[in-house]
């Protein structure tokens, strides 16, 4: 077997994830903190992420599709009362499919309301659903006017009224307050129904945005909801790759496909075993940087499918040597900085991490590891 140290690897710190969950609970006192775990928990692996969040006390989850919801249900402890909301409603799934896994549809179209009403009638009982209003994003949701007109909801038991903020990551954008006011006007029509408006960045907008349930995703996973400001959360994800080869390069030589980087002075180069197939985006060519033993090394030339070259001229030979690990992002290099250099956001960087990476999950807290049970320090 190939030793893991020879492969590019992704480490997900479940203890930090659980700590972030608790930090968000403190930031939104009085609100319930749901975990958004769509897209395989932003690429980190929903099985382990859901287990850790559940262990930290999370009892409401949001996924995008019914398939994601069914997978999540199986990863939660049997008999858990956790609520699972399906953001896409009945797209590609029937009310029967969702009910079989106790998944709650988020209804965003009159057609979805109609489907649930028909199913409720056939079952002769009211069925739970969330109602999503589009208060200004123009993406997914029912027009507030439609909901205010008192549509026929016979057989639908609304358990949550929700909406989504378009610009929560721009706290000074007046659209935030505008959406909040539209939402408030609407919720007056649904007394007794729990309400939800804020994603990660929305939590940081303050209490007037928290409503009853907040829906963080990226902040749980260590992304800074407001890049450029101090992060309220801990690093969760570390991406590392081994140095496969060190080489000397002379002035006039070029590096990589297309020779897009020209060597100006004698240089030492390190070739890393990671590329765009692993989610280290090609747009980081000649723009990214990595950390090796606490030293920064710039990416030079294009990122290729499986390899990336960095300049280690300034790093001691004892540190930048074959087999040493370079950090692509993690505790010494924020995922948000790397995303910005790549011309994107942390969300895209995380959800595009490749299947080839070796994935590791240090133990979650408040679950005694075998070492701890035997009184040893882990
Ligand atoms: C993805 C999503 C979230 C989570 O957003 P973050 O910015 O990752 O916190 C919350 N609500 C809805 C409707 C979403 O689609």
PDB file of N, CA and C in Angstrom, residues 275-324:
ATOM      1  N   UNK A 275      -2.949  18.797  -7.852  1.00  0.00           N
ATOM      2  CA  UNK A 275      -3.279  19.609  -9.023  1.00  0.00           C
ATOM      3  C   UNK A 275      -4.760  19.888  -9.081  1.00  0.00           C
ATOM      4  N   UNK A 276      -5.185  20.367 -10.241  1.00  0.00           N
ATOM      5  CA  UNK A 276      -6.591  20.772 -10.310  1.00  0.00           C
ATOM      6  C   UNK A 276      -7.551  19.602 -10.205  1.00  0.00           C
ATOM      7  N   UNK A 277      -7.084  18.376 -10.496  1.00  0.00           N
ATOM      8  CA  UNK A 277      -7.965  17.212 -10.317  1.00  0.00           C
ATOM      9  C   UNK A 277      -8.293  16.995  -8.842  1.00  0.00           C
ATOM     10  N   UNK A 278      -7.460  17.551  -7.960  1.00  0.00           N
ATOM     11  CA  UNK A 278      -7.706  17.438  -6.526  1.00  0.00           C
ATOM     12  C   UNK A 278      -8.483  18.647  -5.994  1.00  0.00           C
ATOM     13  N   UNK A 279      -8.808  19.575  -6.881  1.00  0.00           N
ATOM     14  CA  UNK A 279      -9.517  20.776  -6.452  1.00  0.00           C
ATOM     15  C   UNK A 279      -8.593  21.947  -6.166  1.00  0.00           C
ATOM     16  N   UNK A 280      -7.286  21.773  -6.439  1.00  0.00           N
ATOM     17  CA  UNK A 280      -6.388  22.925  -6.329  1.00  0.00           C
ATOM     18  C   UNK A 280      -6.491  23.663  -7.656  1.00  0.00           C
ATOM     19  N   UNK A 281      -7.300  24.709  -7.653  1.00  0.00           N
ATOM     20  CA  UNK A 281      -7.819  25.276  -8.893  1.00  0.00           C
ATOM     21  C   UNK A 281      -6.717  25.787  -9.818  1.00  0.00           C
ATOM     22  N   UNK A 282      -6.962  25.583 -11.110  1.00  0.00           N
ATOM     23  CA  UNK A 282      -5.990  25.980 -12.125  1.00  0.00           C
ATOM     24  C   UNK A 282      -5.764  27.488 -12.123  1.00  0.00           C
ATOM     25  N   UNK A 283      -6.769  28.228 -11.668  1.00  0.00           N
ATOM     26  CA  UNK A 283      -6.636  29.690 -11.624  1.00  0.00           C
ATOM     27  C   UNK A 283      -5.599  30.140 -10.594  1.00  0.00           C
ATOM     28  N   UNK A 284      -5.057  29.203  -9.809  1.00  0.00           N
ATOM     29  CA  UNK A 284      -4.011  29.562  -8.840  1.00  0.00           C
ATOM     30  C   UNK A 284      -2.624  29.578  -9.484  1.00  0.00           C
ATOM     31  N   UNK A 285      -2.534  29.171 -10.744  1.00  0.00           N
ATOM     32  CA  UNK A 285      -1.249  29.225 -11.440  1.00  0.00           C
ATOM     33  C   UNK A 285      -0.691  30.636 -11.426  1.00  0.00           C
ATOM     34  N   UNK A 286       0.583  30.781 -11.018  1.00  0.00           N
ATOM     35  CA  UNK A 286       1.268  32.079 -10.930  1.00  0.00           C
ATOM     36  C   UNK A 286       0.582  33.061  -9.973  1.00  0.00           C
ATOM     37  N   UNK A 287      -0.379  32.585  -9.194  1.00  0.00           N
ATOM     38  CA  UNK A 287      -1.100  33.480  -8.272  1.00  0.00           C
ATOM     39  C   UNK A 287      -1.176  32.960  -6.853  1.00  0.00           C
ATOM     40  N   UNK A 288      -1.140  31.641  -6.690  1.00  0.00           N
ATOM     41  CA  UNK A 288      -1.312  31.075  -5.357  1.00  0.00           C
ATOM     42  C   UNK A 288      -0.028  31.127  -4.547  1.00  0.00           C
ATOM     43  N   UNK A 289      -0.153  30.751  -3.284  1.00  0.00           N
ATOM     44  CA  UNK A 289       1.031  30.505  -2.476  1.00  0.00           C
ATOM     45  C   UNK A 289       0.710  29.393  -1.503  1.00  0.00           C
ATOM     46  N   UNK A 290       1.751  28.697  -1.042  1.00  0.00           N
ATOM     47  CA  UNK A 290       1.574  27.596  -0.103  1.00  0.00           C
ATOM     48  C   UNK A 290       2.502  27.856   1.073  1.00  0.00           C
ATOM     49  N   UNK A 291       2.315  27.106   2.158  1.00  0.00           N
ATOM     50  CA  UNK A 291       3.173  27.237   3.323  1.00  0.00           C
ATOM     51  C   UNK A 291       3.933  25.917   3.527  1.00  0.00           C
ATOM     52  N   UNK A 292       5.252  26.042   3.720  1.00  0.00           N
ATOM     53  CA  UNK A 292       6.073  24.854   3.975  1.00  0.00           C
ATOM     54  C   UNK A 292       6.869  25.129   5.242  1.00  0.00           C
ATOM     55  N   UNK A 293       6.555  24.377   6.290  1.00  0.00           N
ATOM     56  CA  UNK A 293       7.256  24.563   7.557  1.00  0.00           C
ATOM     57  C   UNK A 293       7.245  26.003   8.046  1.00  0.00           C
ATOM     58  N   UNK A 294       6.139  26.681   7.842  1.00  0.00           N
ATOM     59  CA  UNK A 294       6.013  28.055   8.318  1.00  0.00           C
ATOM     60  C   UNK A 294       6.537  29.106   7.344  1.00  0.00           C
ATOM     61  N   UNK A 295       7.071  28.680   6.200  1.00  0.00           N
ATOM     62  CA  UNK A 295       7.562  29.625   5.185  1.00  0.00           C
ATOM     63  C   UNK A 295       6.604  29.643   3.995  1.00  0.00           C
ATOM     64  N   UNK A 296       6.418  30.836   3.427  1.00  0.00           N
ATOM     65  CA  UNK A 296       5.554  30.952   2.257  1.00  0.00           C
ATOM     66  C   UNK A 296       6.341  30.633   0.990  1.00  0.00           C
ATOM     67  N   UNK A 297       5.702  29.951   0.051  1.00  0.00           N
ATOM     68  CA  UNK A 297       6.314  29.652  -1.241  1.00  0.00           C
ATOM     69  C   UNK A 297       5.290  29.942  -2.337  1.00  0.00           C
ATOM     70  N   UNK A 298       5.652  30.787  -3.306  1.00  0.00           N
ATOM     71  CA  UNK A 298       4.688  31.128  -4.365  1.00  0.00           C
ATOM     72  C   UNK A 298       4.541  30.010  -5.400  1.00  0.00           C
ATOM     73  N   UNK A 299       3.319  29.848  -5.898  1.00  0.00           N
ATOM     74  CA  UNK A 299       3.070  28.938  -7.019  1.00  0.00           C
ATOM     75  C   UNK A 299       3.625  29.592  -8.272  1.00  0.00           C
ATOM     76  N   UNK A 300       4.439  28.840  -9.029  1.00  0.00           N
ATOM     77  CA  UNK A 300       4.974  29.390 -10.276  1.00  0.00           C
ATOM     78  C   UNK A 300       4.550  28.491 -11.436  1.00  0.00           C
ATOM     79  N   UNK A 301       4.235  29.113 -12.545  1.00  0.00           N
ATOM     80  CA  UNK A 301       3.752  28.369 -13.705  1.00  0.00           C
ATOM     81  C   UNK A 301       2.317  27.928 -13.498  1.00  0.00           C
ATOM     82  N   UNK A 302       1.823  27.182 -14.486  1.00  0.00           N
ATOM     83  CA  UNK A 302       0.438  26.718 -14.415  1.00  0.00           C
ATOM     84  C   UNK A 302       0.302  25.561 -13.428  1.00  0.00           C
ATOM     85  N   UNK A 303      -0.846  25.483 -12.799  1.00  0.00           N
ATOM     86  CA  UNK A 303      -1.205  24.287 -12.035  1.00  0.00           C
ATOM     87  C   UNK A 303      -1.603  23.230 -13.052  1.00  0.00           C
ATOM     88  N   UNK A 304      -1.019  22.024 -12.972  1.00  0.00           N
ATOM     89  CA  UNK A 304      -1.479  20.978 -13.883  1.00  0.00           C
ATOM     90  C   UNK A 304      -2.385  19.999 -13.165  1.00  0.00           C
ATOM     91  N   UNK A 305      -2.797  18.937 -13.843  1.00  0.00           N
ATOM     92  CA  UNK A 305      -3.851  18.088 -13.288  1.00  0.00           C
ATOM     93  C   UNK A 305      -3.457  17.486 -11.946  1.00  0.00           C
ATOM     94  N   UNK A 306      -2.185  17.044 -11.859  1.00  0.00           N
ATOM     95  CA  UNK A 306      -1.756  16.308 -10.671  1.00  0.00           C
ATOM     96  C   UNK A 306      -0.545  16.918  -9.989  1.00  0.00           C
ATOM     97  N   UNK A 307      -0.016  18.001 -10.535  1.00  0.00           N
ATOM     98  CA  UNK A 307       1.237  18.576 -10.048  1.00  0.00           C
ATOM     99  C   UNK A 307       1.162  20.096 -10.011  1.00  0.00           C
ATOM    100  N   UNK A 308       1.878  20.652  -9.034  1.00  0.00           N
ATOM    101  CA  UNK A 308       1.972  22.101  -8.894  1.00  0.00           C
ATOM    102  C   UNK A 308       3.408  22.413  -8.480  1.00  0.00           C
ATOM    103  N   UNK A 309       4.014  23.435  -9.081  1.00  0.00           N
ATOM    104  CA  UNK A 309       5.396  23.800  -8.755  1.00  0.00           C
ATOM    105  C   UNK A 309       5.407  25.085  -7.940  1.00  0.00           C
ATOM    106  N   UNK A 310       6.192  25.081  -6.854  1.00  0.00           N
ATOM    107  CA  UNK A 310       6.346  26.286  -6.035  1.00  0.00           C
ATOM    108  C   UNK A 310       7.828  26.632  -5.947  1.00  0.00           C
ATOM    109  N   UNK A 311       8.119  27.910  -5.730  1.00  0.00           N
ATOM    110  CA  UNK A 311       9.495  28.393  -5.610  1.00  0.00           C
ATOM    111  C   UNK A 311       9.896  28.348  -4.137  1.00  0.00           C
ATOM    112  N   UNK A 312      10.905  27.529  -3.825  1.00  0.00           N
ATOM    113  CA  UNK A 312      11.337  27.381  -2.423  1.00  0.00           C
ATOM    114  C   UNK A 312      12.753  27.923  -2.224  1.00  0.00           C
ATOM    115  N   UNK A 313      13.190  28.801  -3.111  1.00  0.00           N
ATOM    116  CA  UNK A 313      14.549  29.351  -3.024  1.00  0.00           C
ATOM    117  C   UNK A 313      14.833  29.945  -1.651  1.00  0.00           C
ATOM    118  N   UNK A 314      13.831  30.601  -1.083  1.00  0.00           N
ATOM    119  CA  UNK A 314      14.028  31.308   0.188  1.00  0.00           C
ATOM    120  C   UNK A 314      13.851  30.400   1.401  1.00  0.00           C
ATOM    121  N   UNK A 315      13.556  29.123   1.195  1.00  0.00           N
ATOM    122  CA  UNK A 315      13.257  28.228   2.323  1.00  0.00           C
ATOM    123  C   UNK A 315      14.447  27.299   2.554  1.00  0.00           C
ATOM    124  N   UNK A 316      14.882  27.116   3.817  1.00  0.00           N
ATOM    125  CA  UNK A 316      16.028  26.232   4.085  1.00  0.00           C
ATOM    126  C   UNK A 316      15.839  24.848   3.458  1.00  0.00           C
ATOM    127  N   UNK A 317      16.959  24.297   2.961  1.00  0.00           N
ATOM    128  CA  UNK A 317      16.896  22.983   2.303  1.00  0.00           C
ATOM    129  C   UNK A 317      16.426  21.892   3.250  1.00  0.00           C
ATOM    130  N   UNK A 318      16.707  22.065   4.534  1.00  0.00           N
ATOM    131  CA  UNK A 318      16.294  21.047   5.506  1.00  0.00           C
ATOM    132  C   UNK A 318      14.782  21.060   5.698  1.00  0.00           C
ATOM    133  N   UNK A 319      14.132  22.145   5.327  1.00  0.00           N
ATOM    134  CA  UNK A 319      12.675  22.262   5.497  1.00  0.00           C
ATOM    135  C   UNK A 319      11.962  21.856   4.207  1.00  0.00           C
ATOM    136  N   UNK A 320      12.351  22.481   3.105  1.00  0.00           N
ATOM    137  CA  UNK A 320      11.728  22.162   1.814  1.00  0.00           C
ATOM    138  C   UNK A 320      12.526  21.030   1.177  1.00  0.00           C
ATOM    139  N   UNK A 321      12.179  19.800   1.525  1.00  0.00           N
ATOM    140  CA  UNK A 321      12.895  18.627   1.017  1.00  0.00           C
ATOM    141  C   UNK A 321      11.863  17.601   0.563  1.00  0.00           C
ATOM    142  N   UNK A 322      12.269  16.674  -0.284  1.00  0.00           N
ATOM    143  CA  UNK A 322      11.302  15.681  -0.762  1.00  0.00           C
ATOM    144  C   UNK A 322      10.640  14.954   0.409  1.00  0.00           C
ATOM    145  N   UNK A 323       9.331  14.790   0.323  1.00  0.00           N
ATOM    146  CA  UNK A 323       8.577  14.123   1.387  1.00  0.00           C
ATOM    147  C   UNK A 323       7.946  15.092   2.364  1.00  0.00           C
ATOM    148  N   UNK A 324       8.515  16.318   2.462  1.00  0.00           N
ATOM    149  CA  UNK A 324       7.900  17.304   3.358  1.00  0.00           C
ATOM    150  C   UNK A 324       6.528  17.686   2.823  1.00  0.00           C
TER     151      UNK A 324
END
